[in-house]
Structure formats: C-alpha cells, structure tokens
Short mmCIF file of C-alpha atoms in Angstrom, two decimals:
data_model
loop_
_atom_site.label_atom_id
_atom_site.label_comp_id
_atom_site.label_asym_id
_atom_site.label_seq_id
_atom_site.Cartn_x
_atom_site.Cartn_y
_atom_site.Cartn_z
CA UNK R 1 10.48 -168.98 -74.31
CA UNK R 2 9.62 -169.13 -78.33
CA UNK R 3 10.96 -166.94 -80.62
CA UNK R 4 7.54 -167.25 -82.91
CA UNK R 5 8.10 -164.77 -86.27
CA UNK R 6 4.99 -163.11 -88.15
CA UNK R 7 4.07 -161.67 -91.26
CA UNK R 8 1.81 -158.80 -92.11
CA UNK R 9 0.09 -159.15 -95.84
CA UNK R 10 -1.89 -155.79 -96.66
CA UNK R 11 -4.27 -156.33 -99.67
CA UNK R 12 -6.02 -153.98 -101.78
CA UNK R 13 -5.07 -151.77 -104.91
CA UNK R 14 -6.03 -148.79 -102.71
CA UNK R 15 -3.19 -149.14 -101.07
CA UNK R 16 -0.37 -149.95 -103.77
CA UNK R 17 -1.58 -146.82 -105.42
CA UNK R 18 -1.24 -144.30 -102.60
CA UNK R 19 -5.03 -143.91 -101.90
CA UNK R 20 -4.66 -145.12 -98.40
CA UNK R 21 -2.20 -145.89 -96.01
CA UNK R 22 -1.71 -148.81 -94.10
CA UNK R 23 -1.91 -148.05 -90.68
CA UNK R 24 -3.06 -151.20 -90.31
CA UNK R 25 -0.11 -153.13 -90.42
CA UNK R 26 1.90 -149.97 -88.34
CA UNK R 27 -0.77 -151.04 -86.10
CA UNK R 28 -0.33 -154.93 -85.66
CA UNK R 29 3.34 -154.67 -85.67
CA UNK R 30 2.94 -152.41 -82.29
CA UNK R 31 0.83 -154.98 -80.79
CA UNK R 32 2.68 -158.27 -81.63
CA UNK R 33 6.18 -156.63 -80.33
CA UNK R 34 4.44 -155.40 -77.06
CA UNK R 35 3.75 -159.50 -76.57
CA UNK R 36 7.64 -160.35 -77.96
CA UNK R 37 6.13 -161.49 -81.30
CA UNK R 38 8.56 -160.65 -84.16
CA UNK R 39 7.52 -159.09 -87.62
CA UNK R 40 9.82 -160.72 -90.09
CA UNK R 41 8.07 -158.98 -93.13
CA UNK R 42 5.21 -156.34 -93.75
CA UNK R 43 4.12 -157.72 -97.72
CA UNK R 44 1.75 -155.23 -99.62
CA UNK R 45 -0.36 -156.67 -102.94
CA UNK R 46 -2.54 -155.67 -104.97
CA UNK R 47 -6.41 -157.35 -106.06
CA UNK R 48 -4.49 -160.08 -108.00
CA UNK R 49 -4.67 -163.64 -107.76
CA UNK R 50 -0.94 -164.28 -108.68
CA UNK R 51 0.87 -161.84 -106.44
CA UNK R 52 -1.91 -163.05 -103.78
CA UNK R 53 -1.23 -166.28 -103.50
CA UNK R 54 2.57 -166.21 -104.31
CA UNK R 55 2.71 -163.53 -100.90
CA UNK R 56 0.73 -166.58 -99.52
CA UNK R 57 3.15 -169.09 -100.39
CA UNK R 58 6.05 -167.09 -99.51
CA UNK R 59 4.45 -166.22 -96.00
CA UNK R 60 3.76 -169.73 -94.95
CA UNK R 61 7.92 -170.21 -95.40
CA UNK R 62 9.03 -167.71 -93.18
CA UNK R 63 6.19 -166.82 -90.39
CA UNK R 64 4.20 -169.35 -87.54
CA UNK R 65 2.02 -166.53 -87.70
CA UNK R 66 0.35 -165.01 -90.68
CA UNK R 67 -2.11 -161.97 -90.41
CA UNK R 68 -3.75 -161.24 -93.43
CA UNK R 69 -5.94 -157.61 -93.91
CA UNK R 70 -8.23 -156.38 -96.30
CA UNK R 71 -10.07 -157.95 -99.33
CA UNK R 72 -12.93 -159.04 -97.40
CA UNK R 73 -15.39 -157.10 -99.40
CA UNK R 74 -18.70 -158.36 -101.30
CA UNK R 75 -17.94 -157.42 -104.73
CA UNK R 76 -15.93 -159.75 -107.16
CA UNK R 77 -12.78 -157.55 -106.55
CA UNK R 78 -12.25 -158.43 -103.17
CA UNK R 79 -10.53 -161.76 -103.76
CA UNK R 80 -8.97 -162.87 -100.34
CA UNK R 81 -11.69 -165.06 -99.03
CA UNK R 82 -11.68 -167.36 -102.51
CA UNK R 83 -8.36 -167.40 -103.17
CA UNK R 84 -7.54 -168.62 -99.44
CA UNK R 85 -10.32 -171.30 -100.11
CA UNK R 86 -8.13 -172.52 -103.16
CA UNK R 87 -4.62 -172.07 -101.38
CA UNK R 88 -5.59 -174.26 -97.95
CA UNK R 89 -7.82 -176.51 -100.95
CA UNK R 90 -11.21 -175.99 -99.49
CA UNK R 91 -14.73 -174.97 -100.88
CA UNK R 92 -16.80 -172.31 -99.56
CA UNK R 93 -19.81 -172.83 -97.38
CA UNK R 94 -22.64 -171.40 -95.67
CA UNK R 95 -21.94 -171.05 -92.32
CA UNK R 96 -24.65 -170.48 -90.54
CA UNK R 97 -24.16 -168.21 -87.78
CA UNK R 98 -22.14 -166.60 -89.67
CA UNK R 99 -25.07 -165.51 -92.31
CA UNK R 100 -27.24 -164.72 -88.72
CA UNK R 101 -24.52 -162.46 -87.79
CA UNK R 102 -24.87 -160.40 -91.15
CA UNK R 103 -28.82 -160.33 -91.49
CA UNK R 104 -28.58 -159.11 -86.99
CA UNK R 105 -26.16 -156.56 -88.24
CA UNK R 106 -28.31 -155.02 -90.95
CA UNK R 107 -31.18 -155.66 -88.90
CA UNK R 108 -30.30 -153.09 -85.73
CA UNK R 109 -29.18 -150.41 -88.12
CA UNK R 110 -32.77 -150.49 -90.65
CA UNK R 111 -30.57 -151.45 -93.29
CA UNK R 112 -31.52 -153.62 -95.95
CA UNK R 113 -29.90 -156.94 -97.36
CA UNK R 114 -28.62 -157.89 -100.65
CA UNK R 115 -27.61 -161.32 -101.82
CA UNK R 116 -24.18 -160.04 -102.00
CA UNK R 117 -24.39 -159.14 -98.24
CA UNK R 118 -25.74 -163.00 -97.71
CA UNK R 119 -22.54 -164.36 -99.15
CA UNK R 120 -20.28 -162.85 -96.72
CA UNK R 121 -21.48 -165.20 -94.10
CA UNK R 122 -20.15 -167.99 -96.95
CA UNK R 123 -16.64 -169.08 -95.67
CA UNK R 124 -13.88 -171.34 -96.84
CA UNK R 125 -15.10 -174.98 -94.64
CA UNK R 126 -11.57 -174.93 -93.18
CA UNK R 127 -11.62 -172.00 -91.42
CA UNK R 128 -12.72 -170.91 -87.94
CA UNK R 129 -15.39 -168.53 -88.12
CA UNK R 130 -14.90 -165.76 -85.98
CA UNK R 131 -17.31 -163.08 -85.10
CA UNK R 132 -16.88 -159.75 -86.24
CA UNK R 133 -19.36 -157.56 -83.96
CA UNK R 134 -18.33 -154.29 -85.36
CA UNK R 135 -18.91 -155.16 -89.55
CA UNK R 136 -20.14 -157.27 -91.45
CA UNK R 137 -16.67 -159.31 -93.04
CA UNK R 138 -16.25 -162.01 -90.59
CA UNK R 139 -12.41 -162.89 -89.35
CA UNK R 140 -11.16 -166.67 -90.69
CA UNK R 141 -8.21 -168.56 -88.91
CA UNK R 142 -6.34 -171.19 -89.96
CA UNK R 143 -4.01 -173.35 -89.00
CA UNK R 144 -1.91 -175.79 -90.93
CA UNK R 145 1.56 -177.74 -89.73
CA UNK R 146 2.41 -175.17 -87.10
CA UNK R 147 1.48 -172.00 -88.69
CA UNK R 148 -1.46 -170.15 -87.80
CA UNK R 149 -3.41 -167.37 -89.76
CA UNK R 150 -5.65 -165.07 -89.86
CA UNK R 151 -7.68 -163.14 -92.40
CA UNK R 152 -9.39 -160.10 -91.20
CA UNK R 153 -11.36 -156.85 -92.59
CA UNK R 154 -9.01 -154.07 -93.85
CA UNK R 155 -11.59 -151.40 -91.90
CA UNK R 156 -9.42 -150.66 -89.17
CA UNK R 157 -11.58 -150.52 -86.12
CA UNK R 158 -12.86 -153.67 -87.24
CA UNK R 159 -9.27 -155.14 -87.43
CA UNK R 160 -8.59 -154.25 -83.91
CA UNK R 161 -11.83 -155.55 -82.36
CA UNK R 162 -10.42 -158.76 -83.78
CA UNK R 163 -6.67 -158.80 -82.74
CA UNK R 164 -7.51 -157.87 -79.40
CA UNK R 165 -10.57 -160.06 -78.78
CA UNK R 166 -9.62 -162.91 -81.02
CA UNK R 167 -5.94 -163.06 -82.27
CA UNK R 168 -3.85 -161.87 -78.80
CA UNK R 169 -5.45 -163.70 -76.46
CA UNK R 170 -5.23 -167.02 -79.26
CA UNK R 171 -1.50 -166.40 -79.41
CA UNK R 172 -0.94 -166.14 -75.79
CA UNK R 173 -2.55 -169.69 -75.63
CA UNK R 174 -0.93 -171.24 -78.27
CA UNK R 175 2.89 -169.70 -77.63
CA UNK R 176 5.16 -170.00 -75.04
CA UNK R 177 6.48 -165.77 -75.55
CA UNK R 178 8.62 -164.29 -73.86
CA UNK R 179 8.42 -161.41 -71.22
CA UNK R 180 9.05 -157.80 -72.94
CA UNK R 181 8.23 -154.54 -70.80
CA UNK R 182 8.30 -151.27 -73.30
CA UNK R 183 8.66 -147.94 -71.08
CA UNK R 184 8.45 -144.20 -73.21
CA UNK R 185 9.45 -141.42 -71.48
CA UNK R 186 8.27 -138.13 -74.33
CA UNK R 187 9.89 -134.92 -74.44
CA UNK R 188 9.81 -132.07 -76.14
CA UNK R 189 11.69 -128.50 -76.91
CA UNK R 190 14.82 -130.33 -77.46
CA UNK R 191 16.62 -132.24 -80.53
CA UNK R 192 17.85 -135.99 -80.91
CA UNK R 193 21.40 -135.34 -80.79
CA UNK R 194 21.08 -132.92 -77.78
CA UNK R 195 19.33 -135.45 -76.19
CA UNK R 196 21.43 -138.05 -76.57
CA UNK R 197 24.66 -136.06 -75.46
CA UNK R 198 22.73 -135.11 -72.31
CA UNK R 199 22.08 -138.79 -71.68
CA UNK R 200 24.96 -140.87 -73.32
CA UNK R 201 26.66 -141.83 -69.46
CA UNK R 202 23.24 -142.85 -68.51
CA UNK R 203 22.61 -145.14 -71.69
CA UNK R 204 26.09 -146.26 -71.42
CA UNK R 205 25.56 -147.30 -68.14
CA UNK R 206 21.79 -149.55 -68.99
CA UNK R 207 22.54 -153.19 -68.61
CA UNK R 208 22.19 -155.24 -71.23
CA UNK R 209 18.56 -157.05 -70.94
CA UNK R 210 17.24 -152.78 -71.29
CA UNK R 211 17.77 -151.23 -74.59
CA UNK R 212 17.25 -147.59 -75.65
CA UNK R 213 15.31 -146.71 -78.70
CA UNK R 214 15.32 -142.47 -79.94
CA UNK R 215 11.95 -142.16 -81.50
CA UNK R 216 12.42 -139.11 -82.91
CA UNK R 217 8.99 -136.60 -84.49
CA UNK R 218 7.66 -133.86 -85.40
CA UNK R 219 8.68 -131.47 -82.50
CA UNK R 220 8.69 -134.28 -79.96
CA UNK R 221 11.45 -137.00 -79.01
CA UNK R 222 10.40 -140.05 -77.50
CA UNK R 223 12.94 -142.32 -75.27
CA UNK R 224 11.84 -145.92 -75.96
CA UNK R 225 13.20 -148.53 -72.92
CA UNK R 226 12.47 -152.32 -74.01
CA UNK R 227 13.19 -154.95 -71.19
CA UNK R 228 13.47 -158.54 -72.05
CA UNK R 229 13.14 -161.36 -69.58
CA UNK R 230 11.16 -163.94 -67.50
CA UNK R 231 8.79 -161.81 -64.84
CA UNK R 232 7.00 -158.51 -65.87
CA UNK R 233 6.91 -157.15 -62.82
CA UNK R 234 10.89 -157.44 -62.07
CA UNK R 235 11.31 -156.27 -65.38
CA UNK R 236 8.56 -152.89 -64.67
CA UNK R 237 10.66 -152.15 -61.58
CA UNK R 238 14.02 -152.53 -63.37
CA UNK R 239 12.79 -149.97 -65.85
CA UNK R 240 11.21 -147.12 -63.64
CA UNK R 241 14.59 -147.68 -61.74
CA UNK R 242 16.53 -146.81 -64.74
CA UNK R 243 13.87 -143.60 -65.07
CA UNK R 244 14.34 -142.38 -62.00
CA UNK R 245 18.44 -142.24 -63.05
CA UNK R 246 17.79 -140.06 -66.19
CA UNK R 247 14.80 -137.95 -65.36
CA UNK R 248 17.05 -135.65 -63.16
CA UNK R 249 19.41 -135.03 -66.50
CA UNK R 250 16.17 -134.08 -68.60
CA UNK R 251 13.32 -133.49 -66.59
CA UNK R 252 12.47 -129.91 -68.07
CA UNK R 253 11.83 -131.07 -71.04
CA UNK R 254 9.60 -134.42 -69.80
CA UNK R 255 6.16 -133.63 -70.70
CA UNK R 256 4.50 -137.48 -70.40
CA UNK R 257 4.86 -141.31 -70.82
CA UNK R 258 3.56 -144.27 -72.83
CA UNK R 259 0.61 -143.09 -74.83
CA UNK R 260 0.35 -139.54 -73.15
CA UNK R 261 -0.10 -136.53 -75.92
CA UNK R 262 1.49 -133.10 -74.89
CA UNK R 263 -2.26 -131.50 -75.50
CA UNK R 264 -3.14 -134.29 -72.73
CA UNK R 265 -0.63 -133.74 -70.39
CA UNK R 266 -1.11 -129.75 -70.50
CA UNK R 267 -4.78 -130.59 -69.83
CA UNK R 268 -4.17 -132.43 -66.79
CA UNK R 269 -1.64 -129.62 -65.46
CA UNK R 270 -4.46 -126.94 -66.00
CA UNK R 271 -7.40 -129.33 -64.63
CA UNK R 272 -5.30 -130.29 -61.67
CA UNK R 273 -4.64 -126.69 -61.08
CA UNK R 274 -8.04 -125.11 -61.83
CA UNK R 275 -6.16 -123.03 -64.49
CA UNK R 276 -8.00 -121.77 -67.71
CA UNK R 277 -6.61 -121.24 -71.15
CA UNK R 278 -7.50 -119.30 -74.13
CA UNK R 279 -6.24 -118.88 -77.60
CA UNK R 280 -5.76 -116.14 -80.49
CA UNK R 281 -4.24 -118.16 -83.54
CA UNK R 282 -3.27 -115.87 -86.58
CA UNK R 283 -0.50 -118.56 -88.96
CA UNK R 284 -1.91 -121.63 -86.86
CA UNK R 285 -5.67 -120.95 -88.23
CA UNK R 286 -7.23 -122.79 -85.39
CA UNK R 287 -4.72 -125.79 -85.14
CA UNK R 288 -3.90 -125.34 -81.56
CA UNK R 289 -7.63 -125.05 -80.95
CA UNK R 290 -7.67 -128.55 -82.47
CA UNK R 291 -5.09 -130.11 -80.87
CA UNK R 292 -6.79 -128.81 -76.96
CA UNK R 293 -10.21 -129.97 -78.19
CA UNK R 294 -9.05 -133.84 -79.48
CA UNK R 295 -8.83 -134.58 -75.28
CA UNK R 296 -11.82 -135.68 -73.61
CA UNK R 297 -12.72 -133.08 -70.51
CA UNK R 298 -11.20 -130.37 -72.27
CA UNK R 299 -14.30 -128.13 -71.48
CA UNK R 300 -13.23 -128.06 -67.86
CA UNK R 301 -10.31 -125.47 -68.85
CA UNK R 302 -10.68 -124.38 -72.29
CA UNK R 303 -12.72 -121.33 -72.86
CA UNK R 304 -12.25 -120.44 -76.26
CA UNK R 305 -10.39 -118.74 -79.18
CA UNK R 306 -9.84 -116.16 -81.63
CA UNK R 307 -8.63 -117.20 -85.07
CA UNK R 308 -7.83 -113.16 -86.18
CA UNK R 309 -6.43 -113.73 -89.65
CA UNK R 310 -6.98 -110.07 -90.72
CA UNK R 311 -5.31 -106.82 -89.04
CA UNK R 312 -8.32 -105.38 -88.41
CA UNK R 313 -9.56 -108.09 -86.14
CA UNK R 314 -6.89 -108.17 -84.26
CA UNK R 315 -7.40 -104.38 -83.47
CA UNK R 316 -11.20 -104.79 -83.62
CA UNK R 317 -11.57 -108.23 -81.65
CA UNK R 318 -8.03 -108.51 -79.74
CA UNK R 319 -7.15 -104.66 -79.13
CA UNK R 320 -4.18 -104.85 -80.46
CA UNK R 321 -2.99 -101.49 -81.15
CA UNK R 322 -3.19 -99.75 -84.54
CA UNK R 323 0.23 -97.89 -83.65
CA UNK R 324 2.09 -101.73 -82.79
CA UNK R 325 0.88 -103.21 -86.42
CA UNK R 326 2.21 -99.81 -88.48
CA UNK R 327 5.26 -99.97 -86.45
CA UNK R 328 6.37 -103.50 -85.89
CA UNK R 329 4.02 -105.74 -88.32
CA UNK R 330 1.32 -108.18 -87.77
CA UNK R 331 4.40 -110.87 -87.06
CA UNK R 332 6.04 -109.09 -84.61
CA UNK R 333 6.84 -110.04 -81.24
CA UNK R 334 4.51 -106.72 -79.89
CA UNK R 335 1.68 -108.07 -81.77
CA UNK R 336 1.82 -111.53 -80.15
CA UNK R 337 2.31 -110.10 -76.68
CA UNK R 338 -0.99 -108.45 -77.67
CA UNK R 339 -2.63 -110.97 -78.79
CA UNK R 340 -1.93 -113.00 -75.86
CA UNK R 341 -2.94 -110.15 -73.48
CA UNK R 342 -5.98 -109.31 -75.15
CA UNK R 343 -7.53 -113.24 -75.79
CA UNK R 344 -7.00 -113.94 -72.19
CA UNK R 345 -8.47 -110.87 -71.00
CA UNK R 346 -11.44 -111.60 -73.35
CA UNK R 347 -12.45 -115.14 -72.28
CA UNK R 348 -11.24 -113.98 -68.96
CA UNK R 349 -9.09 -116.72 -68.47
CA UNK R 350 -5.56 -117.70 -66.57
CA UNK R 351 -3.32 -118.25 -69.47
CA UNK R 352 -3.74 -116.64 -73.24
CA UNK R 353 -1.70 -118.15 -75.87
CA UNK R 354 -0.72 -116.61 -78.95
CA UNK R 355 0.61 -117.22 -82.92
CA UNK R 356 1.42 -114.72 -85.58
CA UNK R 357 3.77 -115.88 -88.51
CA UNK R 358 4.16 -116.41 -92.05
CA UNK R 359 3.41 -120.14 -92.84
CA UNK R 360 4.24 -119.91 -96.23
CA UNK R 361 4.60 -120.44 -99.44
CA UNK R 362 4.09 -116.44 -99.86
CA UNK R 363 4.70 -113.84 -98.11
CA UNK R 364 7.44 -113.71 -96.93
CA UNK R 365 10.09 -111.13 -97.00
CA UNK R 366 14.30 -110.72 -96.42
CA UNK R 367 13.71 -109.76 -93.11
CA UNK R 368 10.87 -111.79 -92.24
CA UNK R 369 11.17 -114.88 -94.51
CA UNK R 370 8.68 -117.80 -95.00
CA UNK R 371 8.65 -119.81 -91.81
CA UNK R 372 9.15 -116.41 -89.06
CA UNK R 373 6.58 -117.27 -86.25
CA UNK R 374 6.09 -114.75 -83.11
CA UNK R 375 4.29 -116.77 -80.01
CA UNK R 376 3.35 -115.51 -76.96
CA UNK R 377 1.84 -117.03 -73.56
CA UNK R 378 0.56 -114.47 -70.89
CA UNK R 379 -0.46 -114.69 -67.54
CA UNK R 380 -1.15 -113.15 -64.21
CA UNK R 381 2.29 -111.11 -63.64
CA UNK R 382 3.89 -112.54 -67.19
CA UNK R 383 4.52 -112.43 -70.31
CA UNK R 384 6.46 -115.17 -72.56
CA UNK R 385 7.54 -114.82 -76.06
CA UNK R 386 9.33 -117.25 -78.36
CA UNK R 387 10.96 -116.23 -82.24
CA UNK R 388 10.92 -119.55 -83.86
CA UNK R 389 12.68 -119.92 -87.87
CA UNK R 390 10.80 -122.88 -89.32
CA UNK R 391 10.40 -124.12 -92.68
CA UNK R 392 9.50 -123.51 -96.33
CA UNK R 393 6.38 -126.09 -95.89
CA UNK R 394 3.36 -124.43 -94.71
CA UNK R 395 1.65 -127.35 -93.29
CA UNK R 396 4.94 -128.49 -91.20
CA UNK R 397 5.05 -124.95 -90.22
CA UNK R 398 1.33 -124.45 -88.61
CA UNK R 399 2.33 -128.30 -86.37
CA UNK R 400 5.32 -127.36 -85.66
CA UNK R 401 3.85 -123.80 -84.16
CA UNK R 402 1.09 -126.28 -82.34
CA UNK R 403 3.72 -127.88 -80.94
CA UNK R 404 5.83 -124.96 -79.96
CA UNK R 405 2.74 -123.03 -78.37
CA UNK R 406 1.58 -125.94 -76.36
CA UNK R 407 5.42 -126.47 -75.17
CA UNK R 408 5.22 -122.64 -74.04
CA UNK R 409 2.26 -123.01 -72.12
CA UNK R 410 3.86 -126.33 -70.44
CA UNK R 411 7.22 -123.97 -69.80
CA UNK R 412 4.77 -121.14 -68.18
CA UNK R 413 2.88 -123.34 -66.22
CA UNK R 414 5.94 -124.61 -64.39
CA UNK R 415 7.38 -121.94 -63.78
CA UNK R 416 4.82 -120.10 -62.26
CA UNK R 417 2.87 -122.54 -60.53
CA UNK R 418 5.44 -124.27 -57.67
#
C-alpha cells in the first residue's frame, strides 16, 4: 500500500471574501479519504499571480497529488489556465477537440459563441485535455516527476463530473491505495456526550484497525466507523459486526446510515407502511414542509400543509378553539394538540404534525421566552407533545424545530406501528 498525500488549491476572490463557500474542496476531501487518499492541506487564493503560483510551488513540495478548482473562466480575471502554462513552462494552444467541444456545447443549447468562448478550448500544450461534458472549461492534468495534477472548473457539478469520471478512476490506476471501509450509523434526539457514555465499553472494546469518529450537527449525531486494511469485503463484515454490538445500546435513537437523511428515512417508514402525513407549521413557516418535499416519491405519503401564522387561521382553517388561544396562548401545548388534530383531520391523513413557538428575536416574554416551541404529532388513538427551550437565533430555532418534529413523527411511528 502507498500512503499518496494531496492538496486542495481553491481559487477565486469570491471566495477569500466570503461571497461563496467552498464546498468544493469539503467535497474532494470526502472523496479522496473514502479511497485512503490523504489531504495534507486545503490552500485558498485569491485572482493573483503571486499568491497563485507561490500556492503552486508550495503544493508541488508536499502533495503527489494536486487538485486545483476554479479560475477557469473566459475573462482576463480568471488566471489559472495561463499562469499554469508559465509554471509547468509551456505555451498555450488550440486544441482542437477541445474548441469542437465548446462550439457542440453552445450549439445544443441555441446559444451563441464569442471569441472569448473559442479560447477556452486553448490549453497549456502540456496538459491532457479532458472533456468536460457538463460546461464549457475543460479539465487539464499534469504530471511532472511523480506528482500529478489537475485543474478543474470551480462550478461544482462540473467539478464532480470530473473527479468521478476522470480523476478517481486515474488515481486508482496510477496508486497502489490502501483498503479503507467508512460505516455511519445517524442518530438523533440525543447529545454527544450522552452518546458517548452510552457507548464508551463498546468503543473501548473496537480493535484497533476500526476507529470511531462523533460527527456531531445540528440536532443529529453521526457515529463514523473507518476500517483500514487489505480486503473490503473482510473489512465490510468486520464493521456491520461491530454494528450489530452497539445498535442494541442505542437503537431508539437510530434513524439511518451512510448518506440516509431523517426526512428520507421517515419517508420510507410511512411508504412502507401506507401511512400518510400532514402538517400545520406556525414558528417553522413551512420548513418541515421543505425538508418532506427535498425526497424524491414524497407524493406517495405527503398530503399537504397549513402554514397558520395568524390566530385567526388557526381557528378559521385548523379549528382550533377561540376559548384554547384566550386561555393558554397561540404557543401553548393545547394549541399544538389542536393543530395537530385539526391538519390531519383536514387532509384526512394518518399522522398530523404540528409547531407553534416563538423563533425569535421578538416576542418573547418571562414566561415564554425567545426560543419556547410547543410540537405535537397525532394519530389514530394518540396524541404526542414535546416543550422544547431552544435558542436566541431564529434561524437555528425554525431547523432545530424541523428536526425535532420529524424526530416526533419517527418516535410515533414506532411506537404505534409494531
């Protein structure tokens, strides 16, 4: 096996200034540890030839693999392609195919070409051309005394088009890497440090090829295992061996693995079930709707929701009752039982779901400060109702009540559908 480090080098202004963020290189990094590639160093610089080529220089010392992003562009700011021309001492050239690929591109999409568009099919004659079939910035790789690089659009689909068409399967062919098998197990409702006393005889107890990563976010906590070896599939079945071990110790609070979303994994439970689901957001203004509607299929059990910011729709549109808003307040835990009862019987659906809080800055009060959120979940013979305290930060409030809502639903489900 090769231990084969790499460097990430992020270039634009945009990006030094704060009007982007590089999720490119958050990206990359993912994908080059999944294949046991190491990131030494993620370098960001701005449109200037100095710091460019000095991050070049200082790359080339450090990494056998350089991936470059952004800079690509046709206008005279975008200086990556010339300045990697004058660092590997090269000219620039037509390449042909490379100038077809540009004039096809315009071509299927009625767009018209500039000279400026022309000149991105002119490349530095050292490179490899490679085919960008998603834009119009083609990727360049170079190679020079055992490092390898490679230059690609800052666009991020683009990007990945390239790594995982181009750049992966190059590196697989070029390295001898070694065998890493990543396992996350995601939970939710519970903290990191609860967690990890729940656990701590079990990750005592890994041997020492498995290590345990706490990926901690917002309302979630992910359990990273990372097996290093020679065979993949020994390694898979070491792992799920080792998640067998700990799921009895947390398993209530298990909602997926890998790349599953808890939005995703409720889907499936409701799909699987032929279960419905409806929602009446007050302090979550639609969020939760959001969240249900990002997964593909969600049509099959979704039917809908209420977003009654005003008291008098949630008489008007919810039924909640005049009497339970004079006496006990639009954030109340009456007025979310409500609320849930009333969406679901609406939409007629299985399961209603409910918010009603004060997500802040204003409005809040010494009994019910800034951050006091009311949820409910109702079904057919129950009724669930959470109090959560949250924060100060009205954004981090409405995700965090996403996240607490969907959780409920998840808790519901179980328990009522064995």
């Amino acid at each position: 096996m090769q231990l084969v480090n790499a460097e990430i080098i992020a270039i634009g202004d945009e990006l030094l200034y704060g009007q982007i963020m590089d999720t490119n290189s958050h990206w990359i990094s993912q994908e080059l540890d999944l294949m046991g590639v190491k990131v030494v160093r993620k370098t960001t610089v701005g449109d200037n030839r100095t710091d460019i080529l000095a991050a070049f220089e200082a790359a080339e010392k450090r990494a056998h693999l350089i991936l470059i992003t952004g800079g690509l562009g046709p206008t005279q700011d975008d200086l990556t392609k010339p300045l990697l021309a004058e660092y590997f001492g090269c000219e620039i050239i037509e390449f042909p195919e490379a100038v077809a690929a540009v004039t096809e591109f315009f071509r299927k999409r009625g767009r018209e070409m500039t000279q400026l568009n022309i000149l991105q099919g002119h490349l530095p004659s050292c490179c490899t051309y490679v085919p960008n079939e998603v834009g119009t910035a083609p990727g360049m790789w170079f190679e020079r005394e055992g490092t390898y690089w490679m230059s690609m659009p800052g666009v991020p689909h683009e990007m990945k088009k390239l790594m995982k068409d181009f750049v992966l399967p190059k590196l697989s062919g070029i390295f001898n890497l070694p065998v890493i098998y990543h396992k996350v197990v995601k939970t939710v409702g519970i903290g990191e440090s609860w967690l990890a006393d729940l656990i701590k005889d079990w990750e005592n107890s890994l041997p020492d090829h498995i290590r345990l990563a706490y990926l901690p976010s917002l309302g979630h906590v992910k359990l990273r295992l990372t097996a290093f070896g020679t065979d993949k599939n020994e390694l898979y079945q070491q792992v799920e061996s080792q998640i067998s071990k700990v799921i009895p110790l947390i398993d209530k609070y298990i909602y997926g693995y890998d790349d599953e979303s808890l939005e995703s994994a409720i889907g499936k439970l409701l799909k699987n079930a032929g279960k419905t689901l409806a929602l009446a957001e007050s302090c979550s203004g639609g969020y939760v709707s959001h969240l249900v509607t990002t997964v593909p299929g969600s049509s099959d059990y979704f039917q809908g929701s209420v977003v009654p910011y005003h008291n008098q729709f949630k008489e008007n549109i919810l039924g909640v009752k005049s009497e339970t808003l004079a006496s006990f307040g639009a954030v109340s835990e009456q007025t979310a039982m409500e609320m849930a009862e009333g969406v679901r019987r609406i939409f007629g659906s299985d399961f209603g779901l409910a918010s009603t809080g004060i997500a802040g800055p204003d409005g809040g009060s010494e009994e019910k400060p800034v951050g006091t959120v009311w949820i409910a979940c109702a079904g057919e013979g129950f009724l669930e109702t959470r109090k959560l305290q949250l924060t100060q930060d009205r954004m981090l409030n409405i995700q965090l009540t996403g996240v607490s809502v969907l959780n409920l639903l998840r808790i519901c489900f179980n328990q009522n559908n064995k």
